[in-house]
Amino acid sequence: MKIERFTRVNYFDGQLLGASDFADEQDYFRGKMRLQNRVHYGAGVVEGLEVEADGDGLRVMPGLAYDCLGRELIVDEPIRVESGDGREGPYVLLEFAEHPHAPLPAPGGGEPQPSRITEGARAYLGESTLPSTHRRTRRGWRACNRCESLPIALIRRGKPRRLR
Protein backbone atom coordinates (compact mmCIF):
# COMPACT_ATOMS: atom_id res chain seq x y z
CA MET A 1 0.00 0.00 0.00
CA LYS A 2 1.27 3.45 -0.88
CA ILE A 3 1.03 6.01 1.92
CA GLU A 4 1.34 9.62 0.84
CA ARG A 5 3.10 12.32 2.82
CA PHE A 6 0.97 15.19 4.13
CA THR A 7 2.00 18.84 4.34
CA ARG A 8 -0.06 21.32 6.31
CA VAL A 9 -0.07 25.10 6.24
CA ASN A 10 1.97 26.73 9.02
CA TYR A 11 0.15 29.92 10.03
CA PHE A 12 1.86 32.87 11.69
CA ASP A 13 0.79 36.42 12.60
CA GLY A 14 0.96 38.82 9.68
CA GLN A 15 1.09 36.08 7.03
CA LEU A 16 -0.52 36.98 3.70
CA LEU A 17 -2.93 34.19 2.70
CA GLY A 18 -4.39 33.45 -0.71
CA ALA A 19 -6.88 30.97 -2.15
CA SER A 20 -4.14 28.36 -2.66
CA ASP A 21 -3.34 28.38 1.09
CA PHE A 22 -6.95 27.61 1.97
CA ALA A 23 -7.11 24.94 -0.76
CA ASP A 24 -3.94 23.36 0.67
CA GLU A 25 -5.54 23.36 4.13
CA GLN A 26 -8.61 21.54 2.78
CA ASP A 27 -6.45 19.08 0.82
CA TYR A 28 -4.52 18.24 4.00
CA PHE A 29 -7.62 17.32 6.00
CA ARG A 30 -9.36 15.57 3.06
CA GLY A 31 -6.21 13.52 2.43
CA LYS A 32 -6.01 12.45 6.08
CA MET A 33 -9.70 11.49 6.13
CA ARG A 34 -9.42 9.52 2.88
CA LEU A 35 -6.35 7.65 4.14
CA GLN A 36 -8.25 6.67 7.27
CA ASN A 37 -11.26 5.59 5.23
CA ARG A 38 -9.09 3.42 2.95
CA VAL A 39 -7.05 1.78 5.70
CA HIS A 40 -9.71 1.30 8.37
CA TYR A 41 -12.85 0.72 6.33
CA GLY A 42 -11.76 -0.38 2.87
CA ALA A 43 -13.94 0.14 -0.18
CA GLY A 44 -17.60 -0.75 -0.34
CA VAL A 45 -21.12 0.06 0.74
CA VAL A 46 -21.46 1.23 4.34
CA GLU A 47 -25.22 1.68 4.43
CA GLY A 48 -28.16 1.77 2.02
CA LEU A 49 -27.59 2.11 -1.75
CA GLU A 50 -30.11 -0.55 -2.69
CA VAL A 51 -30.73 -0.71 -6.44
CA GLU A 52 -34.33 -1.05 -7.57
CA ALA A 53 -36.00 -1.46 -10.95
CA ASP A 54 -37.73 1.77 -12.00
CA GLY A 55 -39.71 1.49 -15.23
CA ASP A 56 -37.21 1.03 -18.04
CA GLY A 57 -34.28 2.02 -15.82
CA LEU A 58 -32.90 1.58 -12.34
CA ARG A 59 -32.85 3.69 -9.21
CA VAL A 60 -30.11 3.84 -6.55
CA MET A 61 -31.57 4.57 -3.15
CA PRO A 62 -29.87 6.85 -0.58
CA GLY A 63 -26.83 5.58 1.28
CA LEU A 64 -23.08 5.82 1.84
CA ALA A 65 -20.06 3.99 0.41
CA TYR A 66 -16.30 4.49 0.19
CA ASP A 67 -14.40 4.15 -3.08
CA CYS A 68 -10.85 2.78 -3.36
CA LEU A 69 -9.43 6.29 -2.97
CA GLY A 70 -11.19 6.66 0.39
CA ARG A 71 -13.68 9.20 -0.93
CA GLU A 72 -17.20 9.21 0.50
CA LEU A 73 -19.86 8.36 -2.06
CA ILE A 74 -22.94 10.00 -0.60
CA VAL A 75 -26.37 9.57 -2.16
CA ASP A 76 -28.86 11.75 -0.29
CA GLU A 77 -31.81 11.26 -2.63
CA PRO A 78 -32.61 8.51 -5.17
CA ILE A 79 -30.54 8.59 -8.37
CA ARG A 80 -32.14 7.32 -11.58
CA VAL A 81 -29.78 5.23 -13.72
CA GLU A 82 -30.81 5.39 -17.35
CA SER A 83 -29.95 2.58 -19.71
CA GLY A 84 -28.80 3.37 -23.23
CA ASP A 85 -26.39 6.16 -22.32
CA GLY A 86 -23.51 4.53 -24.21
CA ARG A 87 -21.93 3.02 -21.08
CA GLU A 88 -23.64 -0.32 -21.03
CA GLY A 89 -22.53 -3.15 -18.79
CA PRO A 90 -23.86 -5.59 -16.23
CA TYR A 91 -22.87 -3.50 -13.19
CA VAL A 92 -24.36 -0.45 -11.53
CA LEU A 93 -21.33 1.68 -10.71
CA LEU A 94 -21.11 4.55 -8.27
CA GLU A 95 -18.53 7.29 -8.80
CA PHE A 96 -17.48 10.35 -6.78
CA ALA A 97 -18.84 13.62 -8.16
CA GLU A 98 -18.48 17.28 -7.25
CA HIS A 99 -21.25 19.77 -7.95
CA PRO A 100 -20.13 23.43 -7.99
CA HIS A 101 -22.82 26.01 -7.20
CA ALA A 102 -23.53 29.43 -5.64
CA PRO A 103 -21.55 31.51 -8.17
CA LEU A 104 -20.10 34.85 -7.10
CA PRO A 105 -18.66 37.59 -9.30
CA ALA A 106 -14.91 37.31 -9.85
CA PRO A 107 -12.67 40.27 -9.04
CA GLY A 108 -12.07 42.54 -12.02
CA GLY A 109 -15.32 41.56 -13.73
CA GLY A 110 -14.26 38.06 -14.80
CA GLU A 111 -16.54 35.06 -15.11
CA PRO A 112 -18.49 34.26 -11.93
CA GLN A 113 -16.90 31.46 -9.93
CA PRO A 114 -18.67 28.83 -7.80
CA SER A 115 -18.35 29.67 -4.11
CA ARG A 116 -19.39 26.19 -2.91
CA ILE A 117 -18.83 22.59 -4.00
CA THR A 118 -21.15 19.82 -2.84
CA GLU A 119 -19.66 16.33 -2.86
CA GLY A 120 -21.82 13.40 -3.83
CA ALA A 121 -21.97 10.56 -6.32
CA ARG A 122 -23.27 9.66 -9.75
CA ALA A 123 -24.47 6.25 -10.89
CA TYR A 124 -24.21 4.60 -14.29
CA LEU A 125 -24.14 1.19 -15.99
CA GLY A 126 -20.78 -0.20 -17.01
CA GLU A 127 -18.13 -2.86 -16.64
CA SER A 128 -16.60 -3.46 -13.24
CA THR A 129 -13.32 -1.61 -12.81
CA LEU A 130 -12.12 -3.71 -9.88
CA PRO A 131 -8.81 -5.37 -10.77
CA SER A 132 -8.25 -9.05 -10.11
CA THR A 133 -5.92 -8.09 -7.25
CA HIS A 134 -8.86 -6.86 -5.15
CA ARG A 135 -9.45 -8.99 -2.10
CA ARG A 136 -12.59 -9.33 -0.06
CA THR A 137 -12.16 -8.85 3.70
CA ARG A 138 -14.64 -9.18 6.55
CA ARG A 139 -15.21 -5.42 6.46
CA GLY A 140 -15.56 -5.05 2.67
CA TRP A 141 -13.12 -4.74 -0.20
CA ARG A 142 -9.52 -3.87 0.51
CA ALA A 143 -9.03 -0.41 -1.03
CA CYS A 144 -6.41 -0.42 -3.80
CA ASN A 145 -6.02 3.39 -4.00
CA ARG A 146 -6.53 3.25 -7.81
CA CYS A 147 -10.12 2.49 -8.81
CA GLU A 148 -12.40 5.48 -9.22
CA SER A 149 -15.77 3.73 -9.47
CA LEU A 150 -17.38 1.21 -7.17
CA PRO A 151 -19.68 -1.58 -8.39
CA ILE A 152 -22.71 -1.77 -6.09
CA ALA A 153 -25.02 -4.13 -7.99
CA LEU A 154 -24.93 -6.72 -10.76
CA ILE A 155 -27.83 -6.80 -13.23
CA ARG A 156 -28.94 -10.31 -14.14
CA ARG A 157 -32.03 -11.08 -16.20
CA GLY A 158 -33.13 -7.47 -15.82
CA LYS A 159 -33.07 -7.56 -12.00
CA PRO A 160 -30.42 -5.90 -9.82
CA ARG A 161 -28.54 -8.06 -7.31
CA ARG A 162 -26.64 -6.29 -4.56
CA LEU A 163 -22.92 -7.04 -4.34
CA ARG A 164 -21.81 -8.04 -0.86
PDB file of C-alpha atoms in Angstrom:
ATOM      1  CA  MET A   1       0.000   0.000   0.000  1.00  0.00           C
ATOM      2  CA  LYS A   2       1.266   3.446  -0.885  1.00  0.00           C
ATOM      3  CA  ILE A   3       1.031   6.012   1.922  1.00  0.00           C
ATOM      4  CA  GLU A   4       1.339   9.623   0.843  1.00  0.00           C
ATOM      5  CA  ARG A   5       3.103  12.318   2.821  1.00  0.00           C
ATOM      6  CA  PHE A   6       0.972  15.192   4.132  1.00  0.00           C
ATOM      7  CA  THR A   7       1.999  18.837   4.337  1.00  0.00           C
ATOM      8  CA  ARG A   8      -0.064  21.322   6.306  1.00  0.00           C
ATOM      9  CA  VAL A   9      -0.074  25.104   6.241  1.00  0.00           C
ATOM     10  CA  ASN A  10       1.966  26.731   9.024  1.00  0.00           C
ATOM     11  CA  TYR A  11       0.155  29.916  10.026  1.00  0.00           C
ATOM     12  CA  PHE A  12       1.861  32.870  11.688  1.00  0.00           C
ATOM     13  CA  ASP A  13       0.790  36.419  12.602  1.00  0.00           C
ATOM     14  CA  GLY A  14       0.963  38.819   9.675  1.00  0.00           C
ATOM     15  CA  GLN A  15       1.086  36.076   7.029  1.00  0.00           C
ATOM     16  CA  LEU A  16      -0.518  36.983   3.703  1.00  0.00           C
ATOM     17  CA  LEU A  17      -2.926  34.188   2.704  1.00  0.00           C
ATOM     18  CA  GLY A  18      -4.389  33.447  -0.705  1.00  0.00           C
ATOM     19  CA  ALA A  19      -6.879  30.971  -2.147  1.00  0.00           C
ATOM     20  CA  SER A  20      -4.140  28.363  -2.656  1.00  0.00           C
ATOM     21  CA  ASP A  21      -3.339  28.384   1.087  1.00  0.00           C
ATOM     22  CA  PHE A  22      -6.946  27.610   1.968  1.00  0.00           C
ATOM     23  CA  ALA A  23      -7.114  24.939  -0.759  1.00  0.00           C
ATOM     24  CA  ASP A  24      -3.936  23.364   0.672  1.00  0.00           C
ATOM     25  CA  GLU A  25      -5.543  23.361   4.127  1.00  0.00           C
ATOM     26  CA  GLN A  26      -8.612  21.544   2.777  1.00  0.00           C
ATOM     27  CA  ASP A  27      -6.447  19.079   0.821  1.00  0.00           C
ATOM     28  CA  TYR A  28      -4.516  18.242   4.000  1.00  0.00           C
ATOM     29  CA  PHE A  29      -7.620  17.316   5.996  1.00  0.00           C
ATOM     30  CA  ARG A  30      -9.356  15.575   3.063  1.00  0.00           C
ATOM     31  CA  GLY A  31      -6.214  13.523   2.433  1.00  0.00           C
ATOM     32  CA  LYS A  32      -6.006  12.450   6.081  1.00  0.00           C
ATOM     33  CA  MET A  33      -9.697  11.494   6.131  1.00  0.00           C
ATOM     34  CA  ARG A  34      -9.415   9.520   2.883  1.00  0.00           C
ATOM     35  CA  LEU A  35      -6.347   7.652   4.137  1.00  0.00           C
ATOM     36  CA  GLN A  36      -8.245   6.671   7.273  1.00  0.00           C
ATOM     37  CA  ASN A  37     -11.263   5.586   5.232  1.00  0.00           C
ATOM     38  CA  ARG A  38      -9.093   3.417   2.952  1.00  0.00           C
ATOM     39  CA  VAL A  39      -7.050   1.782   5.700  1.00  0.00           C
ATOM     40  CA  HIS A  40      -9.711   1.304   8.373  1.00  0.00           C
ATOM     41  CA  TYR A  41     -12.850   0.718   6.331  1.00  0.00           C
ATOM     42  CA  GLY A  42     -11.761  -0.376   2.870  1.00  0.00           C
ATOM     43  CA  ALA A  43     -13.940   0.139  -0.182  1.00  0.00           C
ATOM     44  CA  GLY A  44     -17.604  -0.755  -0.343  1.00  0.00           C
ATOM     45  CA  VAL A  45     -21.118   0.062   0.736  1.00  0.00           C
ATOM     46  CA  VAL A  46     -21.463   1.230   4.337  1.00  0.00           C
ATOM     47  CA  GLU A  47     -25.223   1.684   4.426  1.00  0.00           C
ATOM     48  CA  GLY A  48     -28.165   1.767   2.016  1.00  0.00           C
ATOM     49  CA  LEU A  49     -27.590   2.115  -1.751  1.00  0.00           C
ATOM     50  CA  GLU A  50     -30.111  -0.550  -2.690  1.00  0.00           C
ATOM     51  CA  VAL A  51     -30.727  -0.708  -6.440  1.00  0.00           C
ATOM     52  CA  GLU A  52     -34.335  -1.048  -7.575  1.00  0.00           C
ATOM     53  CA  ALA A  53     -36.003  -1.458 -10.952  1.00  0.00           C
ATOM     54  CA  ASP A  54     -37.730   1.775 -11.997  1.00  0.00           C
ATOM     55  CA  GLY A  55     -39.715   1.491 -15.230  1.00  0.00           C
ATOM     56  CA  ASP A  56     -37.209   1.027 -18.045  1.00  0.00           C
ATOM     57  CA  GLY A  57     -34.277   2.020 -15.822  1.00  0.00           C
ATOM     58  CA  LEU A  58     -32.896   1.584 -12.338  1.00  0.00           C
ATOM     59  CA  ARG A  59     -32.851   3.691  -9.212  1.00  0.00           C
ATOM     60  CA  VAL A  60     -30.110   3.839  -6.555  1.00  0.00           C
ATOM     61  CA  MET A  61     -31.572   4.571  -3.145  1.00  0.00           C
ATOM     62  CA  PRO A  62     -29.873   6.854  -0.578  1.00  0.00           C
ATOM     63  CA  GLY A  63     -26.833   5.582   1.276  1.00  0.00           C
ATOM     64  CA  LEU A  64     -23.079   5.815   1.837  1.00  0.00           C
ATOM     65  CA  ALA A  65     -20.065   3.988   0.414  1.00  0.00           C
ATOM     66  CA  TYR A  66     -16.299   4.492   0.190  1.00  0.00           C
ATOM     67  CA  ASP A  67     -14.403   4.155  -3.083  1.00  0.00           C
ATOM     68  CA  CYS A  68     -10.853   2.777  -3.363  1.00  0.00           C
ATOM     69  CA  LEU A  69      -9.434   6.291  -2.973  1.00  0.00           C
ATOM     70  CA  GLY A  70     -11.193   6.663   0.394  1.00  0.00           C
ATOM     71  CA  ARG A  71     -13.683   9.202  -0.926  1.00  0.00           C
ATOM     72  CA  GLU A  72     -17.196   9.214   0.505  1.00  0.00           C
ATOM     73  CA  LEU A  73     -19.865   8.362  -2.060  1.00  0.00           C
ATOM     74  CA  ILE A  74     -22.945  10.004  -0.598  1.00  0.00           C
ATOM     75  CA  VAL A  75     -26.371   9.572  -2.164  1.00  0.00           C
ATOM     76  CA  ASP A  76     -28.858  11.754  -0.290  1.00  0.00           C
ATOM     77  CA  GLU A  77     -31.813  11.257  -2.632  1.00  0.00           C
ATOM     78  CA  PRO A  78     -32.611   8.505  -5.168  1.00  0.00           C
ATOM     79  CA  ILE A  79     -30.541   8.592  -8.369  1.00  0.00           C
ATOM     80  CA  ARG A  80     -32.138   7.324 -11.584  1.00  0.00           C
ATOM     81  CA  VAL A  81     -29.783   5.234 -13.716  1.00  0.00           C
ATOM     82  CA  GLU A  82     -30.814   5.390 -17.355  1.00  0.00           C
ATOM     83  CA  SER A  83     -29.955   2.577 -19.714  1.00  0.00           C
ATOM     84  CA  GLY A  84     -28.801   3.373 -23.228  1.00  0.00           C
ATOM     85  CA  ASP A  85     -26.389   6.163 -22.320  1.00  0.00           C
ATOM     86  CA  GLY A  86     -23.514   4.525 -24.206  1.00  0.00           C
ATOM     87  CA  ARG A  87     -21.932   3.024 -21.078  1.00  0.00           C
ATOM     88  CA  GLU A  88     -23.642  -0.321 -21.030  1.00  0.00           C
ATOM     89  CA  GLY A  89     -22.535  -3.149 -18.787  1.00  0.00           C
ATOM     90  CA  PRO A  90     -23.858  -5.589 -16.233  1.00  0.00           C
ATOM     91  CA  TYR A  91     -22.872  -3.495 -13.186  1.00  0.00           C
ATOM     92  CA  VAL A  92     -24.356  -0.451 -11.531  1.00  0.00           C
ATOM     93  CA  LEU A  93     -21.325   1.680 -10.715  1.00  0.00           C
ATOM     94  CA  LEU A  94     -21.111   4.554  -8.267  1.00  0.00           C
ATOM     95  CA  GLU A  95     -18.528   7.288  -8.804  1.00  0.00           C
ATOM     96  CA  PHE A  96     -17.482  10.346  -6.777  1.00  0.00           C
ATOM     97  CA  ALA A  97     -18.836  13.623  -8.161  1.00  0.00           C
ATOM     98  CA  GLU A  98     -18.476  17.279  -7.252  1.00  0.00           C
ATOM     99  CA  HIS A  99     -21.251  19.766  -7.951  1.00  0.00           C
ATOM    100  CA  PRO A 100     -20.125  23.430  -7.993  1.00  0.00           C
ATOM    101  CA  HIS A 101     -22.820  26.007  -7.199  1.00  0.00           C
ATOM    102  CA  ALA A 102     -23.526  29.430  -5.642  1.00  0.00           C
ATOM    103  CA  PRO A 103     -21.553  31.514  -8.167  1.00  0.00           C
ATOM    104  CA  LEU A 104     -20.101  34.846  -7.098  1.00  0.00           C
ATOM    105  CA  PRO A 105     -18.658  37.594  -9.304  1.00  0.00           C
ATOM    106  CA  ALA A 106     -14.915  37.310  -9.849  1.00  0.00           C
ATOM    107  CA  PRO A 107     -12.665  40.272  -9.045  1.00  0.00           C
ATOM    108  CA  GLY A 108     -12.070  42.539 -12.021  1.00  0.00           C
ATOM    109  CA  GLY A 109     -15.324  41.562 -13.735  1.00  0.00           C
ATOM    110  CA  GLY A 110     -14.259  38.056 -14.796  1.00  0.00           C
ATOM    111  CA  GLU A 111     -16.540  35.061 -15.114  1.00  0.00           C
ATOM    112  CA  PRO A 112     -18.490  34.260 -11.932  1.00  0.00           C
ATOM    113  CA  GLN A 113     -16.899  31.455  -9.926  1.00  0.00           C
ATOM    114  CA  PRO A 114     -18.671  28.835  -7.799  1.00  0.00           C
ATOM    115  CA  SER A 115     -18.346  29.672  -4.112  1.00  0.00           C
ATOM    116  CA  ARG A 116     -19.386  26.190  -2.913  1.00  0.00           C
ATOM    117  CA  ILE A 117     -18.830  22.591  -4.003  1.00  0.00           C
ATOM    118  CA  THR A 118     -21.150  19.820  -2.841  1.00  0.00           C
ATOM    119  CA  GLU A 119     -19.658  16.332  -2.857  1.00  0.00           C
ATOM    120  CA  GLY A 120     -21.821  13.401  -3.831  1.00  0.00           C
ATOM    121  CA  ALA A 121     -21.975  10.556  -6.317  1.00  0.00           C
ATOM    122  CA  ARG A 122     -23.272   9.657  -9.746  1.00  0.00           C
ATOM    123  CA  ALA A 123     -24.474   6.246 -10.889  1.00  0.00           C
ATOM    124  CA  TYR A 124     -24.212   4.598 -14.290  1.00  0.00           C
ATOM    125  CA  LEU A 125     -24.140   1.194 -15.986  1.00  0.00           C
ATOM    126  CA  GLY A 126     -20.781  -0.202 -17.014  1.00  0.00           C
ATOM    127  CA  GLU A 127     -18.134  -2.859 -16.644  1.00  0.00           C
ATOM    128  CA  SER A 128     -16.597  -3.461 -13.237  1.00  0.00           C
ATOM    129  CA  THR A 129     -13.319  -1.611 -12.811  1.00  0.00           C
ATOM    130  CA  LEU A 130     -12.124  -3.707  -9.880  1.00  0.00           C
ATOM    131  CA  PRO A 131      -8.809  -5.370 -10.767  1.00  0.00           C
ATOM    132  CA  SER A 132      -8.253  -9.051 -10.112  1.00  0.00           C
ATOM    133  CA  THR A 133      -5.919  -8.087  -7.249  1.00  0.00           C
ATOM    134  CA  HIS A 134      -8.859  -6.857  -5.149  1.00  0.00           C
ATOM    135  CA  ARG A 135      -9.450  -8.993  -2.104  1.00  0.00           C
ATOM    136  CA  ARG A 136     -12.587  -9.332  -0.056  1.00  0.00           C
ATOM    137  CA  THR A 137     -12.162  -8.851   3.698  1.00  0.00           C
ATOM    138  CA  ARG A 138     -14.644  -9.183   6.546  1.00  0.00           C
ATOM    139  CA  ARG A 139     -15.208  -5.421   6.460  1.00  0.00           C
ATOM    140  CA  GLY A 140     -15.558  -5.049   2.671  1.00  0.00           C
ATOM    141  CA  TRP A 141     -13.123  -4.743  -0.201  1.00  0.00           C
ATOM    142  CA  ARG A 142      -9.523  -3.868   0.515  1.00  0.00           C
ATOM    143  CA  ALA A 143      -9.031  -0.414  -1.026  1.00  0.00           C
ATOM    144  CA  CYS A 144      -6.413  -0.417  -3.803  1.00  0.00           C
ATOM    145  CA  ASN A 145      -6.019   3.389  -4.001  1.00  0.00           C
ATOM    146  CA  ARG A 146      -6.527   3.253  -7.808  1.00  0.00           C
ATOM    147  CA  CYS A 147     -10.122   2.490  -8.808  1.00  0.00           C
ATOM    148  CA  GLU A 148     -12.397   5.485  -9.215  1.00  0.00           C
ATOM    149  CA  SER A 149     -15.770   3.735  -9.468  1.00  0.00           C
ATOM    150  CA  LEU A 150     -17.383   1.214  -7.165  1.00  0.00           C
ATOM    151  CA  PRO A 151     -19.684  -1.581  -8.389  1.00  0.00           C
ATOM    152  CA  ILE A 152     -22.709  -1.765  -6.090  1.00  0.00           C
ATOM    153  CA  ALA A 153     -25.020  -4.128  -7.988  1.00  0.00           C
ATOM    154  CA  LEU A 154     -24.928  -6.723 -10.760  1.00  0.00           C
ATOM    155  CA  ILE A 155     -27.829  -6.797 -13.228  1.00  0.00           C
ATOM    156  CA  ARG A 156     -28.944 -10.314 -14.139  1.00  0.00           C
ATOM    157  CA  ARG A 157     -32.030 -11.084 -16.201  1.00  0.00           C
ATOM    158  CA  GLY A 158     -33.126  -7.473 -15.820  1.00  0.00           C
ATOM    159  CA  LYS A 159     -33.068  -7.561 -11.998  1.00  0.00           C
ATOM    160  CA  PRO A 160     -30.421  -5.898  -9.815  1.00  0.00           C
ATOM    161  CA  ARG A 161     -28.542  -8.058  -7.312  1.00  0.00           C
ATOM    162  CA  ARG A 162     -26.639  -6.286  -4.562  1.00  0.00           C
ATOM    163  CA  LEU A 163     -22.915  -7.037  -4.339  1.00  0.00           C
ATOM    164  CA  ARG A 164     -21.814  -8.045  -0.862  1.00  0.00           C
TER     165      ARG A 164
END
